[in-house]
PDB file of C-alpha atoms in Angstrom:
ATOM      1  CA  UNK Z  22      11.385 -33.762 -23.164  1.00  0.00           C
ATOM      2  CA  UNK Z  23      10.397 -33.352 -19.556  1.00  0.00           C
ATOM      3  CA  UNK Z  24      12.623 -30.148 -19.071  1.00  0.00           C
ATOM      4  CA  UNK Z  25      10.762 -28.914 -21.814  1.00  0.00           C
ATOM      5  CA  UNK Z  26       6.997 -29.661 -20.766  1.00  0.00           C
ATOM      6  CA  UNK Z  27       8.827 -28.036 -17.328  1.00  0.00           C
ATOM      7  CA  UNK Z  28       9.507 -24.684 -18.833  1.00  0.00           C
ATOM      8  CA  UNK Z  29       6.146 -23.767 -21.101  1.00  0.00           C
ATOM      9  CA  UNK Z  30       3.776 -23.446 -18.187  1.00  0.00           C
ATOM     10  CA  UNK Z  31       6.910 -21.071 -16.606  1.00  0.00           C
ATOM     11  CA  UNK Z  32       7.111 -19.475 -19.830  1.00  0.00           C
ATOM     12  CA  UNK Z  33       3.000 -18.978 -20.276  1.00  0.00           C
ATOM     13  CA  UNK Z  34       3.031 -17.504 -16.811  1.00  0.00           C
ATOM     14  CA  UNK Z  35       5.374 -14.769 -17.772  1.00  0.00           C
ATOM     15  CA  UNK Z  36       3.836 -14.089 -20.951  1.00  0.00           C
ATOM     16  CA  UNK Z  37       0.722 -14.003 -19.372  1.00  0.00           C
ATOM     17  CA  UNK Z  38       2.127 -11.481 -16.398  1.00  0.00           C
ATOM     18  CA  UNK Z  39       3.911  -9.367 -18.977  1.00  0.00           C
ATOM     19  CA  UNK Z  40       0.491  -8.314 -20.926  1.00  0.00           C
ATOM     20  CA  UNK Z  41      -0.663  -7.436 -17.353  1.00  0.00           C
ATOM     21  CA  UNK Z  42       2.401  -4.742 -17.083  1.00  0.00           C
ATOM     22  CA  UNK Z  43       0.548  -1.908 -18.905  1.00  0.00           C
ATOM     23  CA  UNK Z  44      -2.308  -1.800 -16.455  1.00  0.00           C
ATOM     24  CA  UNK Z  45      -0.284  -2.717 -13.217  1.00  0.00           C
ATOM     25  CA  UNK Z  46       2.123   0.793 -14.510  1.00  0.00           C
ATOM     26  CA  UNK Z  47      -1.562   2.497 -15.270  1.00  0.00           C
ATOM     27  CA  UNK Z  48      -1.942   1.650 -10.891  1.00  0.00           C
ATOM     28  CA  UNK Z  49       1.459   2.671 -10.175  1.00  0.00           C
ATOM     29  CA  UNK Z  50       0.896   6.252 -11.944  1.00  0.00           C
ATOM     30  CA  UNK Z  51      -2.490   6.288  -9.882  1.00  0.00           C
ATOM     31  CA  UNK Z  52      -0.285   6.639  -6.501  1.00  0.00           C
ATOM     32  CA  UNK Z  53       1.733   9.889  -8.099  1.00  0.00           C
ATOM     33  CA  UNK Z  54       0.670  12.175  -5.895  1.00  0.00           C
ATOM     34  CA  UNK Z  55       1.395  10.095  -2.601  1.00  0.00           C
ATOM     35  CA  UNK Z  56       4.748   9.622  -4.553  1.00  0.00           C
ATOM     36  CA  UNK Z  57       4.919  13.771  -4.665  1.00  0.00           C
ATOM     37  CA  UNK Z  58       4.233  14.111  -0.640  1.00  0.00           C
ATOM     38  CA  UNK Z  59       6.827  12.018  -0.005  1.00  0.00           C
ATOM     39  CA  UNK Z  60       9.329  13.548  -2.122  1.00  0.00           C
ATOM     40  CA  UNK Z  61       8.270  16.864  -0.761  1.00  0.00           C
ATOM     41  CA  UNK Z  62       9.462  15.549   3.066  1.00  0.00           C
ATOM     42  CA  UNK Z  63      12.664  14.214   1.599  1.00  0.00           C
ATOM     43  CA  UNK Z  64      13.712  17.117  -0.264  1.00  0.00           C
ATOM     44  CA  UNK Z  65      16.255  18.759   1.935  1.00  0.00           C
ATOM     45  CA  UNK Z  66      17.495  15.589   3.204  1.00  0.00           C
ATOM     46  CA  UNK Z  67      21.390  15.452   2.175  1.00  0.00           C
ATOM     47  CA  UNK Z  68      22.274  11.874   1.202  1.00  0.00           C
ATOM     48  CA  UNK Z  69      20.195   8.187   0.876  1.00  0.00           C
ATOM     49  CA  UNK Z  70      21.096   4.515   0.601  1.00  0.00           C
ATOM     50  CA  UNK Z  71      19.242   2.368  -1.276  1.00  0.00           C
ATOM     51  CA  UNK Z  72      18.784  -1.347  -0.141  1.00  0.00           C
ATOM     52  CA  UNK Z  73      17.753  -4.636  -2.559  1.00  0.00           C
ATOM     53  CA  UNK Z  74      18.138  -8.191  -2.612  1.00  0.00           C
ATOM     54  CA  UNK Z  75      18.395 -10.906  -5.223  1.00  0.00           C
ATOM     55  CA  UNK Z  76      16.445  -9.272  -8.537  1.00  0.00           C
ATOM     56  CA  UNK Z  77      16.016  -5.843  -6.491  1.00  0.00           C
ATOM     57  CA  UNK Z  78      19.604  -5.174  -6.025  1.00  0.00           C
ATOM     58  CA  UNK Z  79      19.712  -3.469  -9.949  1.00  0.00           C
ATOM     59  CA  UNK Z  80      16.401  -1.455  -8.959  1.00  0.00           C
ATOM     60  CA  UNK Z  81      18.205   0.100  -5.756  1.00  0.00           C
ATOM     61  CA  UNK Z  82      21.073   1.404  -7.934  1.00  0.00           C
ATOM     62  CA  UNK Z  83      18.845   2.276 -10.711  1.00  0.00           C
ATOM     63  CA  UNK Z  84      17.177   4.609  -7.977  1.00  0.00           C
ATOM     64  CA  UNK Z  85      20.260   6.021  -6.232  1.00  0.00           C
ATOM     65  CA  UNK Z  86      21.379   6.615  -9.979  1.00  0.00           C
ATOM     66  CA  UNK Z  87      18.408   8.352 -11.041  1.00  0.00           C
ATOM     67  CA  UNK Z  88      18.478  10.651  -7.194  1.00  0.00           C
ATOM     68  CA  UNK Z  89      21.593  11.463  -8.234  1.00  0.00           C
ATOM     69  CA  UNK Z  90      21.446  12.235 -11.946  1.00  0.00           C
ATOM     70  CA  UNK Z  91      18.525  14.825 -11.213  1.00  0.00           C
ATOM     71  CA  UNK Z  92      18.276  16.231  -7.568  1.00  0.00           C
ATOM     72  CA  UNK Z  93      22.705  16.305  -7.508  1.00  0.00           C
ATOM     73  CA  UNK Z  94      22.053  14.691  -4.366  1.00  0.00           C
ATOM     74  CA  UNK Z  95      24.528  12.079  -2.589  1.00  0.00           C
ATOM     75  CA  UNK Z  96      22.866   8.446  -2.699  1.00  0.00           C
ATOM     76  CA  UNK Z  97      24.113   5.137  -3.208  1.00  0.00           C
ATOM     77  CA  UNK Z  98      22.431   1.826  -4.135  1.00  0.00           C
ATOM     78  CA  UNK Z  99      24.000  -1.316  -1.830  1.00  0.00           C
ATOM     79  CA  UNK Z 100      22.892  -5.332  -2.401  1.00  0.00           C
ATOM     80  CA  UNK Z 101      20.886  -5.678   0.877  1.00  0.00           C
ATOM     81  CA  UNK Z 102      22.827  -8.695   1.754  1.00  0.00           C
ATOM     82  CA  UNK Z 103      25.803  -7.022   2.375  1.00  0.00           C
ATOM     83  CA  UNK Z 104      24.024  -3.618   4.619  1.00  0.00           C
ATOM     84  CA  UNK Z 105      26.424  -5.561   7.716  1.00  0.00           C
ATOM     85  CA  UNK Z 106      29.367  -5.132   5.456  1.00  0.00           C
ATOM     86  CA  UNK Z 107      29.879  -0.550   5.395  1.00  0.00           C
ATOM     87  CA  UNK Z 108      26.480   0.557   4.551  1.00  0.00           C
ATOM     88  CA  UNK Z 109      25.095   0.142   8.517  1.00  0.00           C
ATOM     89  CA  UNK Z 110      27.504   2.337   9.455  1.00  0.00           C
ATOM     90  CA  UNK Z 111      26.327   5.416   7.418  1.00  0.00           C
ATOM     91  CA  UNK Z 112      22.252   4.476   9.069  1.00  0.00           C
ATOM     92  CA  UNK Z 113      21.402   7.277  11.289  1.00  0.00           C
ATOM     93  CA  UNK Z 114      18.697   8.686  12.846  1.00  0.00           C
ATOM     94  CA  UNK Z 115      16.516  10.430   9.994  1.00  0.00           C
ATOM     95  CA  UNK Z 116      18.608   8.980   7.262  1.00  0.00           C
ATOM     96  CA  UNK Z 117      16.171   7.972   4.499  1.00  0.00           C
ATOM     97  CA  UNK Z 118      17.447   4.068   3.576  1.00  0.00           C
ATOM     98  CA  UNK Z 119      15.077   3.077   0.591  1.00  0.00           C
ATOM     99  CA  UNK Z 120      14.258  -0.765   0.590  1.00  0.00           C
ATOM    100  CA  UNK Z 121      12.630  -2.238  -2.262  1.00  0.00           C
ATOM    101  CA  UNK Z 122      10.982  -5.464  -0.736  1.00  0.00           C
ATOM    102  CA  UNK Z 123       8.452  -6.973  -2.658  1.00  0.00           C
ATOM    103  CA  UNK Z 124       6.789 -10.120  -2.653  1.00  0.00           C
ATOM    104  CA  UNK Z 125       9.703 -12.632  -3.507  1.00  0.00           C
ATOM    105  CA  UNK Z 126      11.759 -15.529  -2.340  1.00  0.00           C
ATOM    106  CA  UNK Z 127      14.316 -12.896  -0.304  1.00  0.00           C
ATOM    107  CA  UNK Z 128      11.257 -11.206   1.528  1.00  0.00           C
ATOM    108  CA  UNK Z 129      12.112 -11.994   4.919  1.00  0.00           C
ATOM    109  CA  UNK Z 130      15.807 -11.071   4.819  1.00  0.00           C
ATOM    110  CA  UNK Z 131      14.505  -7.747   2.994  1.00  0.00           C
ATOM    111  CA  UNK Z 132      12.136  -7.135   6.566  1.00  0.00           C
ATOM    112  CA  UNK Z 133      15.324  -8.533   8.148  1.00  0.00           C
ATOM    113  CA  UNK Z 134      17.257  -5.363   6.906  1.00  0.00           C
ATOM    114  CA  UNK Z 135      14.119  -3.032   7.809  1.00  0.00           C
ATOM    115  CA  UNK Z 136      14.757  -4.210  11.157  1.00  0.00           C
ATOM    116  CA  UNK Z 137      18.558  -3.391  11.622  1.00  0.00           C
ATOM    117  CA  UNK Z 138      17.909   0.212  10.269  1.00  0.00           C
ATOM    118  CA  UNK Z 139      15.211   0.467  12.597  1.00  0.00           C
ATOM    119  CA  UNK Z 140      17.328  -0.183  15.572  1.00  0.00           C
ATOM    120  CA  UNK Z 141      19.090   2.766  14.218  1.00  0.00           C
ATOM    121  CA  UNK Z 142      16.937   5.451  13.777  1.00  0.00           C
ATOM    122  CA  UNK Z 143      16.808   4.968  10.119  1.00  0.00           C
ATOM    123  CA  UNK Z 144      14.093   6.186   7.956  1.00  0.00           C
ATOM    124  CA  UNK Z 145      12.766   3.435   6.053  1.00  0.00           C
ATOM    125  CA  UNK Z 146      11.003   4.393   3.190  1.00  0.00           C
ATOM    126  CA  UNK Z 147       9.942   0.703   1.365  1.00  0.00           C
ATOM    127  CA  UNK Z 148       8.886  -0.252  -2.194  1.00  0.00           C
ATOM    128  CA  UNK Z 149       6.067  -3.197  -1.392  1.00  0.00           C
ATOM    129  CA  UNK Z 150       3.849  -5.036  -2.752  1.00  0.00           C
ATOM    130  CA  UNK Z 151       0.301  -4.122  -2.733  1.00  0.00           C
ATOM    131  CA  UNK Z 152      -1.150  -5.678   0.769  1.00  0.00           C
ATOM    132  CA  UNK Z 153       1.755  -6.134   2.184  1.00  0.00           C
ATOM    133  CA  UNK Z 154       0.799  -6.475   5.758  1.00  0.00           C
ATOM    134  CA  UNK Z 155       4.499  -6.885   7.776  1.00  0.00           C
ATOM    135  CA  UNK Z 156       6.756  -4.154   5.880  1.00  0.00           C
ATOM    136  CA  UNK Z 157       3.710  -1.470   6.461  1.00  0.00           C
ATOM    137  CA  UNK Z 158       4.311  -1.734   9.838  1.00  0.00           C
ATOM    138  CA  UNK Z 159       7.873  -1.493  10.065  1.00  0.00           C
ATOM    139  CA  UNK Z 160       8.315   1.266   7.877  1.00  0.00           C
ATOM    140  CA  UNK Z 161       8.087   4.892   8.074  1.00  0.00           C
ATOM    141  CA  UNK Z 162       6.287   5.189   4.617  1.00  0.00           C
ATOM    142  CA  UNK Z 163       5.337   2.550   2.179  1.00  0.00           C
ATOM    143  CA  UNK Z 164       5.027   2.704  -1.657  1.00  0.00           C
ATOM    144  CA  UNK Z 165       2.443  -0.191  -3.127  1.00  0.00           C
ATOM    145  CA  UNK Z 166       3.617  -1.479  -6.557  1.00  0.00           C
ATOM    146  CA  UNK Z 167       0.953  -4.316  -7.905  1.00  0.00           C
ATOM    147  CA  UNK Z 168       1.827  -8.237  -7.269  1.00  0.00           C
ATOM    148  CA  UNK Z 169       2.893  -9.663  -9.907  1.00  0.00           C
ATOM    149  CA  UNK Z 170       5.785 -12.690 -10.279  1.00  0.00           C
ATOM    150  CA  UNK Z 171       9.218 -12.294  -8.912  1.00  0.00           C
ATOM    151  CA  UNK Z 172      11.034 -11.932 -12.363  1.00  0.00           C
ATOM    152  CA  UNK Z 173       9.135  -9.043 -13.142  1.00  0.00           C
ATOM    153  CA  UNK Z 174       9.281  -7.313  -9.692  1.00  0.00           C
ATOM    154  CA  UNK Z 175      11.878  -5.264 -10.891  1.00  0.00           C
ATOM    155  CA  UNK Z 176       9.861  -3.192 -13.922  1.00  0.00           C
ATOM    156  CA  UNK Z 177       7.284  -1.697 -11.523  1.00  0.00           C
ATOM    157  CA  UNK Z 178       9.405  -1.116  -8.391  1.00  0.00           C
ATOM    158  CA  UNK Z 179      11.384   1.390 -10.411  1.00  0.00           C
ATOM    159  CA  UNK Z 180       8.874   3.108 -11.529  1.00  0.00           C
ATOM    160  CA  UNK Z 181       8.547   4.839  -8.373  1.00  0.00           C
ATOM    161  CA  UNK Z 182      11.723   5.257  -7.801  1.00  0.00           C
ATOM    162  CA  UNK Z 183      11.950   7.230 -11.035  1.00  0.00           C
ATOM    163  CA  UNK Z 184       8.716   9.235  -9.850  1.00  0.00           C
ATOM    164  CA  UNK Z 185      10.746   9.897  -6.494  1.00  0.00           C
ATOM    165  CA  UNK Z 186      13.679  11.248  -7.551  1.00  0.00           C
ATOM    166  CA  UNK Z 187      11.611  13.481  -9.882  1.00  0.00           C
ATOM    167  CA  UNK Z 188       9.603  14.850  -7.411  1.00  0.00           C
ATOM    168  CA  UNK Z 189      12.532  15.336  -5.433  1.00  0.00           C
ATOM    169  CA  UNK Z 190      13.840  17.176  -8.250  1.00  0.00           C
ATOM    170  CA  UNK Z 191      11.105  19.694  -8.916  1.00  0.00           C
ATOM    171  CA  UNK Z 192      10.563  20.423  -5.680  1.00  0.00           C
ATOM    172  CA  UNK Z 193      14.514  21.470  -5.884  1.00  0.00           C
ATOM    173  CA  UNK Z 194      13.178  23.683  -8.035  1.00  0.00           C
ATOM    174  CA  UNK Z 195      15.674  21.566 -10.530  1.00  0.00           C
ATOM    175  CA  UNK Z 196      14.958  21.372 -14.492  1.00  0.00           C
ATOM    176  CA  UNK Z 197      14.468  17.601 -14.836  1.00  0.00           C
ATOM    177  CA  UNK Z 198      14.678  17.681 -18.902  1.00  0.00           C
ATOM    178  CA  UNK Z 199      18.376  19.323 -18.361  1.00  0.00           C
ATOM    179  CA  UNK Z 200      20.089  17.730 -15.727  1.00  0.00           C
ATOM    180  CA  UNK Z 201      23.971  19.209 -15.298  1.00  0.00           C
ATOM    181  CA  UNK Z 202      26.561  17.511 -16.691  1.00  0.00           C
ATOM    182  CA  UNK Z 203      24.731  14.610 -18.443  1.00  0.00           C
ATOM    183  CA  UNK Z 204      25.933  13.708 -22.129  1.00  0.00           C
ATOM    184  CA  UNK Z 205      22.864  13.465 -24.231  1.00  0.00           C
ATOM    185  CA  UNK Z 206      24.249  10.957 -26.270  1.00  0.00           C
ATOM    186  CA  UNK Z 207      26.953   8.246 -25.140  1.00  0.00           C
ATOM    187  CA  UNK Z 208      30.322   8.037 -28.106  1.00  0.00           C
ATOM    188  CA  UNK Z 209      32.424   5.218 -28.335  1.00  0.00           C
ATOM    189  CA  UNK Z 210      35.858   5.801 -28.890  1.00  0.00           C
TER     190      UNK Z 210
END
């Protein structure tokens, strides 16, 4: 009984955050053209890392996925906790490291990470949350996604991510609708 009265005020929170989505993606589209000047300065750049944490980890290989699929550029997606681990090593100066850190429970080890590529001569290019005061002024650029709770983080910080890597794309001169080599359709044997 208690573990139930526990859950319905978590579970009337999140459906009370998800019928906020639609106009928090309705702001993210809003920032598509600061999305597109940023993509134009990365454009020639030759390979990227993506860093997340915790719930953001999927969104950072969603994004190197989606760089890839499109622009047929070299990027890779890495779980932030483990940037020490072989990812550090490829941080250079210019190299554009993507962090997604949002408002959530792994925040500081996500400015943490902004830190170490700093020291390197990383660009950091970082997904945050709208205000964020401490990430803005670490990073190189920012990209505002609106708050919203830590489970659903994840649906608007890949929304830019998409709009990045298309950007990226077009200003390739790329056709986005026909990437190379994609199957259309997945078969099972």
């Amino acid at each position: 009984m208690i573990a139930l009265a526990l859950a319905e005020p978590i579970r009337s929170d999140i459906v009370r955050e998800l019928n906020k989505i639609p106009e928090k993606i309705e702001e993210i589209l809003r920032t598509n053209d600061s999305i597109c000047e940023l993509a134009n300065s990365l454009a020639d750049d030759k390979g990227f890392i993506y860093l997340g944490r915790g719930l953001n980890y999927p969104v950072a290989l969603e994004g190197a996925l989606k760089l890839k699929e499109i622009t047929y550029t070299h990027a890779e997606g890495y779980p932030a906790a483990e940037m020490k681990h072989g990812p550090i090593a490829l941080v250079e100066e210019g190299v554009p490291v993507i962090v997604i850190a949002t408002d959530s429970s792994v925040y500081d080890k996500a400015i943490s990470n902004i830190q170490e590529i700093k020291a390197r001569r990383g660009r950091v290019i970082a997904v945050v949350t709208r205000g964020d005061t401490q990430v803005v002024n670490l990073a190189d650029s920012v990209i505002e996604v609106p708050p919203t709770i830590e489970y659903l983080n994840p649906l608007l910080s890949v929304i830019p991510l998409q709009l990045l890597a298309y950007h990226i794309a077009v200003n390739k001169g790329l056709d986005v609708d026909q990437p190379r080599n994609l199957a259309k359709s997945v078969t099972v044997e």
